[in-house]
Coordinates of C-alpha atoms and ligand atoms in Angstrom, one line a residue:
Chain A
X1 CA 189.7 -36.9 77.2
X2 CA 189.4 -34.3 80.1
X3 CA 188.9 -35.3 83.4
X4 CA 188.2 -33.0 85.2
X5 CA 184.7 -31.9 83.9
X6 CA 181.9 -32.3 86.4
X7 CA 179.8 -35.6 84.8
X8 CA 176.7 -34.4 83.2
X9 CA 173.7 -34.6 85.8
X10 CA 171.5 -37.1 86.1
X11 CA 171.5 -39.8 83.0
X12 CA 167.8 -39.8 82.9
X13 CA 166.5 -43.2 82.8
X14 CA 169.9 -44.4 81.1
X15 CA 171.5 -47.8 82.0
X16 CA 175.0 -47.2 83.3
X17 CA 175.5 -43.9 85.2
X18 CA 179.5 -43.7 84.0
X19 CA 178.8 -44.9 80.5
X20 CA 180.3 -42.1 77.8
X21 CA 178.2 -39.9 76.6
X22 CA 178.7 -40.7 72.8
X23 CA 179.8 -44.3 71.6
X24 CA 180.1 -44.8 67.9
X25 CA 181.1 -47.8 67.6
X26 CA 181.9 -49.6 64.0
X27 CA 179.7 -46.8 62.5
X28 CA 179.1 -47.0 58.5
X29 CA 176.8 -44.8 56.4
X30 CA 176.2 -45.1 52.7
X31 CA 174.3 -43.1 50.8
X32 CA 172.8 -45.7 48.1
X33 CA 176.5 -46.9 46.7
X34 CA 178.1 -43.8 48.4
X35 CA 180.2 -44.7 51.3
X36 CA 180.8 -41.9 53.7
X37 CA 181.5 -43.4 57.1
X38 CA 183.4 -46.9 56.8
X39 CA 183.6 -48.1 60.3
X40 CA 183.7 -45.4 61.9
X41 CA 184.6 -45.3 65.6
X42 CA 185.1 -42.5 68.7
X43 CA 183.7 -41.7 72.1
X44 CA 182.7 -38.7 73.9
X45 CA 182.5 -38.2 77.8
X46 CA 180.3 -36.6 79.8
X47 CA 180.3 -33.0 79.7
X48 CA 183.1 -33.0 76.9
X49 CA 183.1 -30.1 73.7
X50 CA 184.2 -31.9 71.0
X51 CA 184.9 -29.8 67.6
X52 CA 184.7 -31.8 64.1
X53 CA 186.6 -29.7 61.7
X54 CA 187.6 -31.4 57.9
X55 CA 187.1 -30.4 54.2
X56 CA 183.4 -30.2 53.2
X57 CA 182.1 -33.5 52.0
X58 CA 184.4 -35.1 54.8
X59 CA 181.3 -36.4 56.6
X60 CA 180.9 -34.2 59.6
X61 CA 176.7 -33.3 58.9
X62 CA 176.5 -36.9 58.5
X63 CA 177.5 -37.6 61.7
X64 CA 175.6 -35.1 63.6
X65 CA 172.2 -36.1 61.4
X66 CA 173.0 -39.9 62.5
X67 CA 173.0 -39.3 66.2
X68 CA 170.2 -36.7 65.7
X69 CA 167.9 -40.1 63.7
X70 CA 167.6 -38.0 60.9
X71 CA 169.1 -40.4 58.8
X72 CA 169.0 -44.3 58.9
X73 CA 172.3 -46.1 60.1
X74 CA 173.6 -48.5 57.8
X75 CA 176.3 -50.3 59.9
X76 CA 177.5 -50.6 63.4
X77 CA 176.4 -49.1 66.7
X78 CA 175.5 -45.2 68.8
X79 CA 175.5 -45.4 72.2
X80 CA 174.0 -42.7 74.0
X81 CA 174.8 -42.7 77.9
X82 CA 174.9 -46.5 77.4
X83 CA 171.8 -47.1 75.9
X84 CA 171.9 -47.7 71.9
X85 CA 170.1 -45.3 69.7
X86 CA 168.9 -47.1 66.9
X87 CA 170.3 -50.4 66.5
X88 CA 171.4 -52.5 69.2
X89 CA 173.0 -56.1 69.5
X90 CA 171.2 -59.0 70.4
X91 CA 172.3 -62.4 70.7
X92 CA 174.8 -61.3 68.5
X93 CA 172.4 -60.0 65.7
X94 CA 172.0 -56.3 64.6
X95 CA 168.5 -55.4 65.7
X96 CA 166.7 -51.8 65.0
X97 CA 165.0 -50.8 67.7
X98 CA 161.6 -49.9 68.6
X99 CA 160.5 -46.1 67.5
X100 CA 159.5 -45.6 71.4
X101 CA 162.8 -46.5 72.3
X102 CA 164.4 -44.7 70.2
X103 CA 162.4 -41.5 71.1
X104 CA 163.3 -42.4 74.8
X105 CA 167.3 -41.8 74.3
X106 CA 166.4 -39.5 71.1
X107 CA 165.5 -36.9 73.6
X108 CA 168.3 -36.0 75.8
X109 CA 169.5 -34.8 72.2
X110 CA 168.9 -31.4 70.8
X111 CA 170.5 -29.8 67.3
X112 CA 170.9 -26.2 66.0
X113 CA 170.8 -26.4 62.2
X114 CA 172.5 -23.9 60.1
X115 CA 169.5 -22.7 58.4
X116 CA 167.8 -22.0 61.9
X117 CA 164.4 -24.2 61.1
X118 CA 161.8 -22.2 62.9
X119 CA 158.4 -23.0 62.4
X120 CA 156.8 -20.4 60.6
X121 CA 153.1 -21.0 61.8
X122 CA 154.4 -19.5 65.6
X123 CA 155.6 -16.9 66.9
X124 CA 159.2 -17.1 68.9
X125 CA 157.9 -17.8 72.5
X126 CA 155.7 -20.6 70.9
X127 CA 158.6 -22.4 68.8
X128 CA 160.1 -22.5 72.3
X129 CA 157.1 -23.7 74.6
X130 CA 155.9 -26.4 72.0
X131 CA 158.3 -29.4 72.9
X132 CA 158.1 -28.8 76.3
X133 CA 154.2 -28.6 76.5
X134 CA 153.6 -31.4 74.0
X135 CA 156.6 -33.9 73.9
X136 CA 158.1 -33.4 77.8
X137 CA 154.3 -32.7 79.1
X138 CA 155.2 -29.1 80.7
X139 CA 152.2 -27.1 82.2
X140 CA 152.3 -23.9 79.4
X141 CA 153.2 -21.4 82.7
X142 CA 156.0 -23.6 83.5
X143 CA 157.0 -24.0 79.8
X144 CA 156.7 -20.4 78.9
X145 CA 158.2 -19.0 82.0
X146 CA 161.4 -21.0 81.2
X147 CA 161.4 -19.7 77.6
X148 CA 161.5 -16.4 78.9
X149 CA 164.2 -16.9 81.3
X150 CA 166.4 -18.9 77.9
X151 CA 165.0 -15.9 75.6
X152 CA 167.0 -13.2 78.3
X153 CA 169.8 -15.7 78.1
X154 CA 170.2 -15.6 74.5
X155 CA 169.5 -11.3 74.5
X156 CA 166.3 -11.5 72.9
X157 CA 164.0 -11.1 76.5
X158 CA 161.8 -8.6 74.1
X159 CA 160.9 -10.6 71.2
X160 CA 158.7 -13.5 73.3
X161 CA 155.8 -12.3 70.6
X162 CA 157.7 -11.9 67.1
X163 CA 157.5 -13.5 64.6
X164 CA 160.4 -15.6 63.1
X165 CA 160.6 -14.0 59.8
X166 CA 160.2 -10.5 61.5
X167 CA 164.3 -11.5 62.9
X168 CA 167.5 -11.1 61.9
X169 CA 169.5 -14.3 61.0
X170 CA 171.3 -13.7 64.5
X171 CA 168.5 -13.3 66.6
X172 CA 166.6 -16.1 64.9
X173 CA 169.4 -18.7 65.0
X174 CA 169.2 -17.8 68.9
X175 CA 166.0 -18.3 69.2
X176 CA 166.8 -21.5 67.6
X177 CA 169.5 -21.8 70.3
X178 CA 166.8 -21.4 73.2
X179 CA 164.4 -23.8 71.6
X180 CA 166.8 -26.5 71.9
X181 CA 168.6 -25.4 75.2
X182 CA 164.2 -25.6 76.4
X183 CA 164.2 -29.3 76.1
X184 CA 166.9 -29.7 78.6
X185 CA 169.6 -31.5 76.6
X186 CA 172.3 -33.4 77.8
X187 CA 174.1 -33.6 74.2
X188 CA 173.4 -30.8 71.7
X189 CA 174.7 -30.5 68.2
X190 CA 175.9 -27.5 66.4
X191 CA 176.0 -28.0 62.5
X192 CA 177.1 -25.0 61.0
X193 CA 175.4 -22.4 63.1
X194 CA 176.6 -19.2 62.0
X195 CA 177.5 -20.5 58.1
X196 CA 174.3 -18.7 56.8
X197 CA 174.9 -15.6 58.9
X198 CA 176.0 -12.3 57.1
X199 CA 179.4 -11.9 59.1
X200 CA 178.7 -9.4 61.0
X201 CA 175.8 -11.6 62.8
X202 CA 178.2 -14.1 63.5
X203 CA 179.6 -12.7 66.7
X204 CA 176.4 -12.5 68.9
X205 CA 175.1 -15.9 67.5
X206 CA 179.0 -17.1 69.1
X207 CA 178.4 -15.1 72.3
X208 CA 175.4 -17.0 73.2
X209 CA 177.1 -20.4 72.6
X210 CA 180.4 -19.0 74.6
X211 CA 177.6 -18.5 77.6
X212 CA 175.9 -22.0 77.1
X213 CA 179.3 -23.6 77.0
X214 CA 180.2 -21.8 80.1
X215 CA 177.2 -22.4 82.3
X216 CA 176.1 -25.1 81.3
X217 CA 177.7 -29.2 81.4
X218 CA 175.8 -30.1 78.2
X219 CA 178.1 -32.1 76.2
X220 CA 178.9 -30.5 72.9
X221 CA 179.6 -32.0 69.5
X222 CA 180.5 -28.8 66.8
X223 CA 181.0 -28.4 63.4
X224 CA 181.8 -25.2 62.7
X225 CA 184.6 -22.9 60.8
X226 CA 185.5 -20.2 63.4
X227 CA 188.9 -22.1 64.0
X228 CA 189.1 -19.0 67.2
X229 CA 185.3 -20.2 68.7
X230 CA 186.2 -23.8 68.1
X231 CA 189.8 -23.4 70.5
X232 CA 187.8 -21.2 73.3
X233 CA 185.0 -23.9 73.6
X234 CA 186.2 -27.2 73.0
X235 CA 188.5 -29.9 74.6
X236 CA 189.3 -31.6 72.0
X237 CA 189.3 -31.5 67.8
X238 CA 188.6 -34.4 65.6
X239 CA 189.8 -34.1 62.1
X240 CA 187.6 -35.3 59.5
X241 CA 189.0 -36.7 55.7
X242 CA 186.9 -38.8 53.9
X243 CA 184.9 -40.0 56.7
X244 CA 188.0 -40.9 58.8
X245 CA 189.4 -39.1 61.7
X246 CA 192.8 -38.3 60.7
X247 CA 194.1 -36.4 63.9
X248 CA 192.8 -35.9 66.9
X249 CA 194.6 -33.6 69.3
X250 CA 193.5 -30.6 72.2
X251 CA 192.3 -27.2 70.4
X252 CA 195.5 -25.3 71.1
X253 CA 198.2 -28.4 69.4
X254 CA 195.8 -28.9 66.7
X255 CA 195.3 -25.2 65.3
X256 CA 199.2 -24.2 66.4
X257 CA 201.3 -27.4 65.6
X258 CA 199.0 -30.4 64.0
X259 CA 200.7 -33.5 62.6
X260 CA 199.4 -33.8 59.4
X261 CA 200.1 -32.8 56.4
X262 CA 196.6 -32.9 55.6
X263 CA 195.5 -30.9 58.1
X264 CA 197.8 -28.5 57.9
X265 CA 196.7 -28.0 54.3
X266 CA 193.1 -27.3 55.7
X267 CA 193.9 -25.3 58.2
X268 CA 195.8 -23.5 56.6
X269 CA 192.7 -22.8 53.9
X270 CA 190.4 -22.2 56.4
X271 CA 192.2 -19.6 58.5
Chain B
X1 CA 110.1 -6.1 33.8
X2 CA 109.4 -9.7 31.8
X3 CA 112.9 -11.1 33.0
X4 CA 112.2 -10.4 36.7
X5 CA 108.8 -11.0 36.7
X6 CA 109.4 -14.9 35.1
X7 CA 112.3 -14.8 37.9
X8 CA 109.9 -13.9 41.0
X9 CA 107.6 -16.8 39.5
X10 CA 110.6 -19.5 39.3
X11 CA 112.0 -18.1 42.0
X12 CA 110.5 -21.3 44.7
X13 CA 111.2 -24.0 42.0
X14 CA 114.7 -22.5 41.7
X15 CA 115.3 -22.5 45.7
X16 CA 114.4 -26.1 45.9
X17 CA 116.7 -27.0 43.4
X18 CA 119.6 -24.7 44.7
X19 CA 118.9 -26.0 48.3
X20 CA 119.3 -29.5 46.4
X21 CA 122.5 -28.3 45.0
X22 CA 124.1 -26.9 48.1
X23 CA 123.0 -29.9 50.2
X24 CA 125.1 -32.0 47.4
X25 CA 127.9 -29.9 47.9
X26 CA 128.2 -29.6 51.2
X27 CA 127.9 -32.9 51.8
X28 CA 130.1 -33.9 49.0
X29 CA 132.5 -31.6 50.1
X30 CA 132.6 -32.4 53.5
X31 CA 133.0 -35.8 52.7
X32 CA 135.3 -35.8 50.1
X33 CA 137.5 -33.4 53.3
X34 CA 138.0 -36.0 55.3
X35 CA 138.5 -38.8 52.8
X36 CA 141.2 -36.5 51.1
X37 CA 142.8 -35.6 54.5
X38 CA 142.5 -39.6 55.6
X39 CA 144.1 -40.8 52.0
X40 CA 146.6 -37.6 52.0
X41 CA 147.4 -38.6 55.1
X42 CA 148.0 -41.7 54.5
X43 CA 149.9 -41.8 51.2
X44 CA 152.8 -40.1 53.6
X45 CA 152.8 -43.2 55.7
X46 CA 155.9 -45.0 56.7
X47 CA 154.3 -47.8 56.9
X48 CA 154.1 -49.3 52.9
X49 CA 151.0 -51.1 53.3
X50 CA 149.3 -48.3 54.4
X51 CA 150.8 -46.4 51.4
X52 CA 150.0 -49.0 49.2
X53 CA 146.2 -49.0 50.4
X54 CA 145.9 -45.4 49.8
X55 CA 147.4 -45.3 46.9
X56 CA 145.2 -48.1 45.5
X57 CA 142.0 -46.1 46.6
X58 CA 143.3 -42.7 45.2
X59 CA 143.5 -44.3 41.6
X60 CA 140.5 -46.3 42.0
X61 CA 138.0 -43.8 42.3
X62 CA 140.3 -41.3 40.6
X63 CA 140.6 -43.4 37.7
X64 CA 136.6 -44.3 37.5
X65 CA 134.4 -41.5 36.2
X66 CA 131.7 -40.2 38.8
X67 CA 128.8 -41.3 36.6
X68 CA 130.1 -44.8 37.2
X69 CA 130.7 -44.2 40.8
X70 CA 127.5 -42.5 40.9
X71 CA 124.6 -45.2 38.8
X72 CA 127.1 -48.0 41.0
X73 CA 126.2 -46.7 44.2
X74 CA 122.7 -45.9 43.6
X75 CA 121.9 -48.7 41.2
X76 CA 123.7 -51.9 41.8
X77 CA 124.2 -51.6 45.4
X78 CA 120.6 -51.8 45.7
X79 CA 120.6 -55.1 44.2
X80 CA 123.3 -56.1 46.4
X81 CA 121.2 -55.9 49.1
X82 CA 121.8 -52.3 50.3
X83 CA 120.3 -49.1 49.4
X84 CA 121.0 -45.7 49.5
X85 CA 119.0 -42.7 48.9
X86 CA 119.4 -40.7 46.2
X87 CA 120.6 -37.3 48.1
X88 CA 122.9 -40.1 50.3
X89 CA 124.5 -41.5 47.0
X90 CA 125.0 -37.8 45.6
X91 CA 127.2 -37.5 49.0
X92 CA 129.1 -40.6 48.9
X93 CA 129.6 -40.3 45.5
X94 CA 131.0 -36.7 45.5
X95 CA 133.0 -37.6 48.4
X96 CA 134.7 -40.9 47.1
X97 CA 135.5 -39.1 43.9
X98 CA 136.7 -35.6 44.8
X99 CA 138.3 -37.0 48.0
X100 CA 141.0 -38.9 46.0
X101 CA 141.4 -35.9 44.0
X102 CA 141.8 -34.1 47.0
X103 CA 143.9 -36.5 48.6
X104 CA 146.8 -35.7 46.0
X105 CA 146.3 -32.0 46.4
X106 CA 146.8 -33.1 49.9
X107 CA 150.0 -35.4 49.7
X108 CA 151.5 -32.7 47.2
X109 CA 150.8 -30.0 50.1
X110 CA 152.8 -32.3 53.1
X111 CA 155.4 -33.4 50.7
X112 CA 156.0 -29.2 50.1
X113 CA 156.6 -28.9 53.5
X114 CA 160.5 -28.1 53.9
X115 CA 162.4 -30.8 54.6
X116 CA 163.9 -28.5 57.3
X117 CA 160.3 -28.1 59.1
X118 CA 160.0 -31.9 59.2
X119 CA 163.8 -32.1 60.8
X120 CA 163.2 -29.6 63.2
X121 CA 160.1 -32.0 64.9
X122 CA 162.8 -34.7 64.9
X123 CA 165.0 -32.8 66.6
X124 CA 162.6 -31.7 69.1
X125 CA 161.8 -35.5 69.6
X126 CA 157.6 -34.4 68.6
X127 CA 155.5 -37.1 68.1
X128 CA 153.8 -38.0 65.6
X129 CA 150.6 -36.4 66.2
X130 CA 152.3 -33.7 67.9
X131 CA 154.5 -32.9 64.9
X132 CA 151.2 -33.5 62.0
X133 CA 148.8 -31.4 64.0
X134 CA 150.9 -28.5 65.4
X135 CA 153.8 -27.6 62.5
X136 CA 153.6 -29.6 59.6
X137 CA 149.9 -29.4 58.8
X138 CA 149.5 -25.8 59.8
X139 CA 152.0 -24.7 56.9
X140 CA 150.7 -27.7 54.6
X141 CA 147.1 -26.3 55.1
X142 CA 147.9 -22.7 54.0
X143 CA 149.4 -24.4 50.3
X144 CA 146.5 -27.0 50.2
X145 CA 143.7 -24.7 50.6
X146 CA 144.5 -23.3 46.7
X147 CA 144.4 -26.8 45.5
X148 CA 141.0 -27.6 47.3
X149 CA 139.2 -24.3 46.1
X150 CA 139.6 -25.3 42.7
X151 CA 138.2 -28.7 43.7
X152 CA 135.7 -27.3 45.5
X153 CA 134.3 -24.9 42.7
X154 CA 134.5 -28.8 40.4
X155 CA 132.8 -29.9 43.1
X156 CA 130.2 -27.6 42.7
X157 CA 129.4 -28.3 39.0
X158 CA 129.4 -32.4 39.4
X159 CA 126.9 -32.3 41.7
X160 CA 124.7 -31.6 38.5
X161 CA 125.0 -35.2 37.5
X162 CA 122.8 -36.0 40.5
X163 CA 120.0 -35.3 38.1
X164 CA 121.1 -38.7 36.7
X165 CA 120.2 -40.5 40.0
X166 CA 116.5 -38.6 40.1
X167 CA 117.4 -35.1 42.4
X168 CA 115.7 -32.4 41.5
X169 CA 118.8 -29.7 41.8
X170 CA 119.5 -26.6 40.1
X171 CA 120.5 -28.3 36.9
X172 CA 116.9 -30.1 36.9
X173 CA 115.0 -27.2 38.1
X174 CA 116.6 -25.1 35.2
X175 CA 115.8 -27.8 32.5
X176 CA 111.9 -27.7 33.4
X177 CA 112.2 -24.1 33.4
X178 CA 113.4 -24.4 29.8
X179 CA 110.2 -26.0 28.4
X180 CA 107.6 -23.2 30.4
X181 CA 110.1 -20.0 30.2
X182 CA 112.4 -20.8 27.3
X183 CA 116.0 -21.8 26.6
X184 CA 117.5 -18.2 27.0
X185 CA 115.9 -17.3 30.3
X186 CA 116.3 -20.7 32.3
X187 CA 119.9 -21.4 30.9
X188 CA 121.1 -17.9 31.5
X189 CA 119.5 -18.0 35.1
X190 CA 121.2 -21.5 35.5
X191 CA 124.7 -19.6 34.6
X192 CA 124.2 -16.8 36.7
X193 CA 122.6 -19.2 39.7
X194 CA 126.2 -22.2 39.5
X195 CA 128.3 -18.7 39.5
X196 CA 127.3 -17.4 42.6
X197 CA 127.4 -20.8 44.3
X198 CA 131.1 -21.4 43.5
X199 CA 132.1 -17.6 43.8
X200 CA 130.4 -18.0 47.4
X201 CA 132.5 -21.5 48.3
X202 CA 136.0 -19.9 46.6
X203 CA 135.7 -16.7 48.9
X204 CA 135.1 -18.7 51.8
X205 CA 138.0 -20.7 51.1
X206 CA 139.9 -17.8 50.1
X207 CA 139.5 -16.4 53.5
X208 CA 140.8 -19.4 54.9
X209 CA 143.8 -19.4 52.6
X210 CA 144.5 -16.0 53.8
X211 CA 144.0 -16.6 57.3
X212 CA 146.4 -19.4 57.1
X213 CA 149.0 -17.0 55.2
X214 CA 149.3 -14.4 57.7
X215 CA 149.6 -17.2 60.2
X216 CA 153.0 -17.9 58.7
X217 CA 153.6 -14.5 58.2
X218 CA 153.5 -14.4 54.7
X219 CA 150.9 -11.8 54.7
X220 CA 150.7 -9.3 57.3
X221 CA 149.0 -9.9 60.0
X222 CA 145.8 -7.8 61.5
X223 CA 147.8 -6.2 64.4
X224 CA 150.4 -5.4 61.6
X225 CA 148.1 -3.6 59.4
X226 CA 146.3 -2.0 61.7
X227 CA 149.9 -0.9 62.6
X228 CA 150.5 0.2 59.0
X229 CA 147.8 2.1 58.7
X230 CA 147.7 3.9 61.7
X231 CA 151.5 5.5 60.9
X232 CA 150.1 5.7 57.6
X233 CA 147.6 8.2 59.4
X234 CA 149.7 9.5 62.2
Ligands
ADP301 N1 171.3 -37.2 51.3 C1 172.4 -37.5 50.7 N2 172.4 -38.2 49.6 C2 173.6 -38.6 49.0 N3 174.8 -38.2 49.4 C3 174.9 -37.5 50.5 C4 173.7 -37.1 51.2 N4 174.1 -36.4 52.3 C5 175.4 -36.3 52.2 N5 175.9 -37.0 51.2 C6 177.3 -37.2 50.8 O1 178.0 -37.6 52.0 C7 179.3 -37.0 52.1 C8 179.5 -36.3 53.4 O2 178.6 -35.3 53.5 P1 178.5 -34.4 54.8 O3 178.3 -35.2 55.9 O4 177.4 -33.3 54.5 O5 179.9 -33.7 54.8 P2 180.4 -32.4 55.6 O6 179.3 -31.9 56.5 O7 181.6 -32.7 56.2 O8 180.6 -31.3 54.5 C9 179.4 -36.1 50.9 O9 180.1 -36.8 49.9 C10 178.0 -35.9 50.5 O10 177.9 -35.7 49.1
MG302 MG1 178.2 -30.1 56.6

């Protein structure tokens, strides 16, 4: 794990200030009798890009939609800055936790899907202002004066009053992009972001994430294919099989000289 | 002309009874709008009692004919100890009935929200009443508002049973109208007069199911055609 990336600012309202970022800790996940995470366990530190590369099926979504609450843990622990997500221990029981709570440590979490989600009732400047004004209580002037500033980050500064289905794939997954990057996030998740693109989208939708990851200390955790994104960005590559993380090594060991014969196989597929 | 003539005569009897008839469904309909979004609402719940509760109601007075509901209310209630009116039991009863109705058309509607909407409120950490009022029901309302016109235009045509409870609507004015005009003039102007009501309610509604199209940008919007049209002409 790198040291020497600046912490992530302030842990808002979290426990322990030098807690990880990301605990999962004895994590398991079935889908009815479908096991796809069996104990798992890994941790990510502040700041950190981490990159979850494996065969499709391996459980990487799953993973992403678990800290993101969009599906129910079925074993084990998250730990978000500390503080557990949605089940904690008590008194040496497994205990779900309130919604509120959950919502609490929920929050410093924002996710780019592949398929962009943009709500189709609003026009791009309002997809971005709408969690700001309603869940983080943002005066609309504050909220949309921000959104402008993330739409100029993201190239779009002249689209504030488009509407979603009037964009390209590119330009809507970064408005997508800004939407999350408008809640202030101090983990965001990338599943797949530039997997429904037509290629030649896929560069500017990159770009943008290049900048984020640049400028910003948000810790990262991506799924993606672009093996050349995925060494630029990250600090470190978690390779997925069957739910298990087989090898785990810095970008430029694991895409040059990795140790398994399994991941050589993929990689060798994917590049 | 005979026809108009016998029409000008009628004409006040007729108004009473359509004013009758439009006070049913109005009432009916608003009614049965808030009980279906209530119920709809509900039947989404992830709490299961509250699930359970609506679904219990939804078959109950789905599953019971509006006659029932209807001599029930303004019959044995009485008896019970508490009476309603006959215009008051039109309402309830309308309501009650077409409001579980409606409350499928509106737990189909939610349910055919993308999952993907319902996700993206998740991931933007929206409340509940944040995420129902500003994004899901938005794009539920523009596939619901099909589903309620053709309640709406039912709607219309129970309310004739409230000739059953002692109203005097359209239906009942019509059917006196038979013994002094005769069958072909009071049943034909009964036709023509139920037409016009629903066609008026399903182009209302159909404005609104419009409206709420363009807002997702599934039709074009004003500014749009206006835009259209004016390199059409340029
Ligand atoms: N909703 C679901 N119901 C049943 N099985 C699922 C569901 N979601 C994912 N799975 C299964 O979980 C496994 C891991 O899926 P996923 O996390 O999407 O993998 P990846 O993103 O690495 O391709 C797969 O076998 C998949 O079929
Ligand atoms: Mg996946």
């Amino acid at each position: 794990m790198p040291t020497d990336n600046p912490t992530g600012g302030p842990a808002d309202g979290s426990t322990s200030g030098d807690a990880p970022r990301i605990v999962f800790q004895d994590v398991v996940k079935k889908f009815g009798d479908t096991v796809v995470l069996n104990g798992l366990n890994f941790t990510v530190a502040k700041g950190e890009r981490v990159t979850l590369i494996g065969p499709s099926g391996s459980g990487k979504t799953t993973i992403l939609r678990l800290l993101m609450t969009l599906e129910h843990l079925t074993g084990g622990y998250i730990y978000v800055d500390g503080d557990p997500l949605t089940f904690e221990e008590r008194n040496g029981k497994r205990v779900e936790r309130k919604p509120k709570d959950v919502a609490r440590v929920r929050r410093r979490i924002g996710m780019v899907f592949q398929q962009f989600n943009l709500f189709p009732n609003m026009n791009v400047l309002e997809n971005i202002t709408e969690a700001p004004i309603h869940v983080l209580g943002r005066s609309k002037d504050e909220a949309e004066a921000r959104a402008r500033e993330l739409l100029e980050q993201v190239g779009l500064g002249d689209k504030a009053d488009a509407h979603p289905t009037q964009l390209s794939g590119g330009q809507q997954q970064r408005v997508a992009i800004a939407r999350a990057l408008a809640m202030d996030p101090e983990i965001l998740l990338l599943d797949e972001v530039t997997s429904a693109l037509d290629p030649e989208l896929v560069g500017e939708v990159l770009g943008v994430l290049r900048e984020v990851a640049k400028n910003t200390d948000i810790t990262m955790l991506i799924v993606t294919h672009e093996m050349q994104f995925a060494q630029e960005v990250s600090n470190r590559v978690l390779m997925f099989d069957h739910g298990r993380i087989i090898e785990e090594a810095a970008p430029d060991v694991m895409f040059s000289n990795p140790t398994e014969p399994r991941t050589r196989e993929f990689l060798q597929a994917v590049l | 002309m005979d026809f108009f003539e016998s029409l000008l005569d009628a004409w006040p009897q007729l108004w009473s009874g359509i004013q009758i008839t439009l006070q049913l469904s109005l009432g009916g309909a608003a009614l049965a709008f808030v009980i279906a979004v209530a119920l709809g609402l509900s039947s989404i719940s992830e709490i299961g009692v509250v699930r359970g509760v609506s679904r219990v109601l939804v078959e109950f007075f789905r599953g019971t004919s509006l006659v029932v509901q209807l001599f029930w209310l303004f019959f044995v209630l009485p008896q019970l100890g508490f009476r309603l009116e006959s215009m008051a039991a039109g309402i309830v009863a309308l309501g009650l009935n077409y409001g579980a109705y409606g409350a499928e058309v509106v737990r189909g509607s939610l349910n055919a929200v993308p999952k993907a909407q319902w996700e993206g409120t998740t991931a933007l950490s929206m409340p509940w009443v944040t995420k129902m009022r500003r994004i899901i029901w938005p794009q539920a309302w523009a596939l619901m508002l099909p589903g309620l016109n053709n309640l709406m235009v039912m709607l219309v045509k129970g309310t004739a049973l409230a000739l059953l409870i002692f109203l005097h609507d359209l239906t009942f004015v019509v059917d006196e109208l038979r013994r002094t005009e005769g069958t072909y003039f009071a049943f034909g102007v009964g036709f023509a007069l139920y037409y016009l009501i629903s066609l008026g309610f399903s182009t209302v509604l159909r404005m609104l199911e419009r409206r709420a199209q363009r807002k997702l940008g599934l039709a074009p919007t004003k500014a749009q055609t206006a835009q259209a049209t004016a390199g059409a002409v340029a």
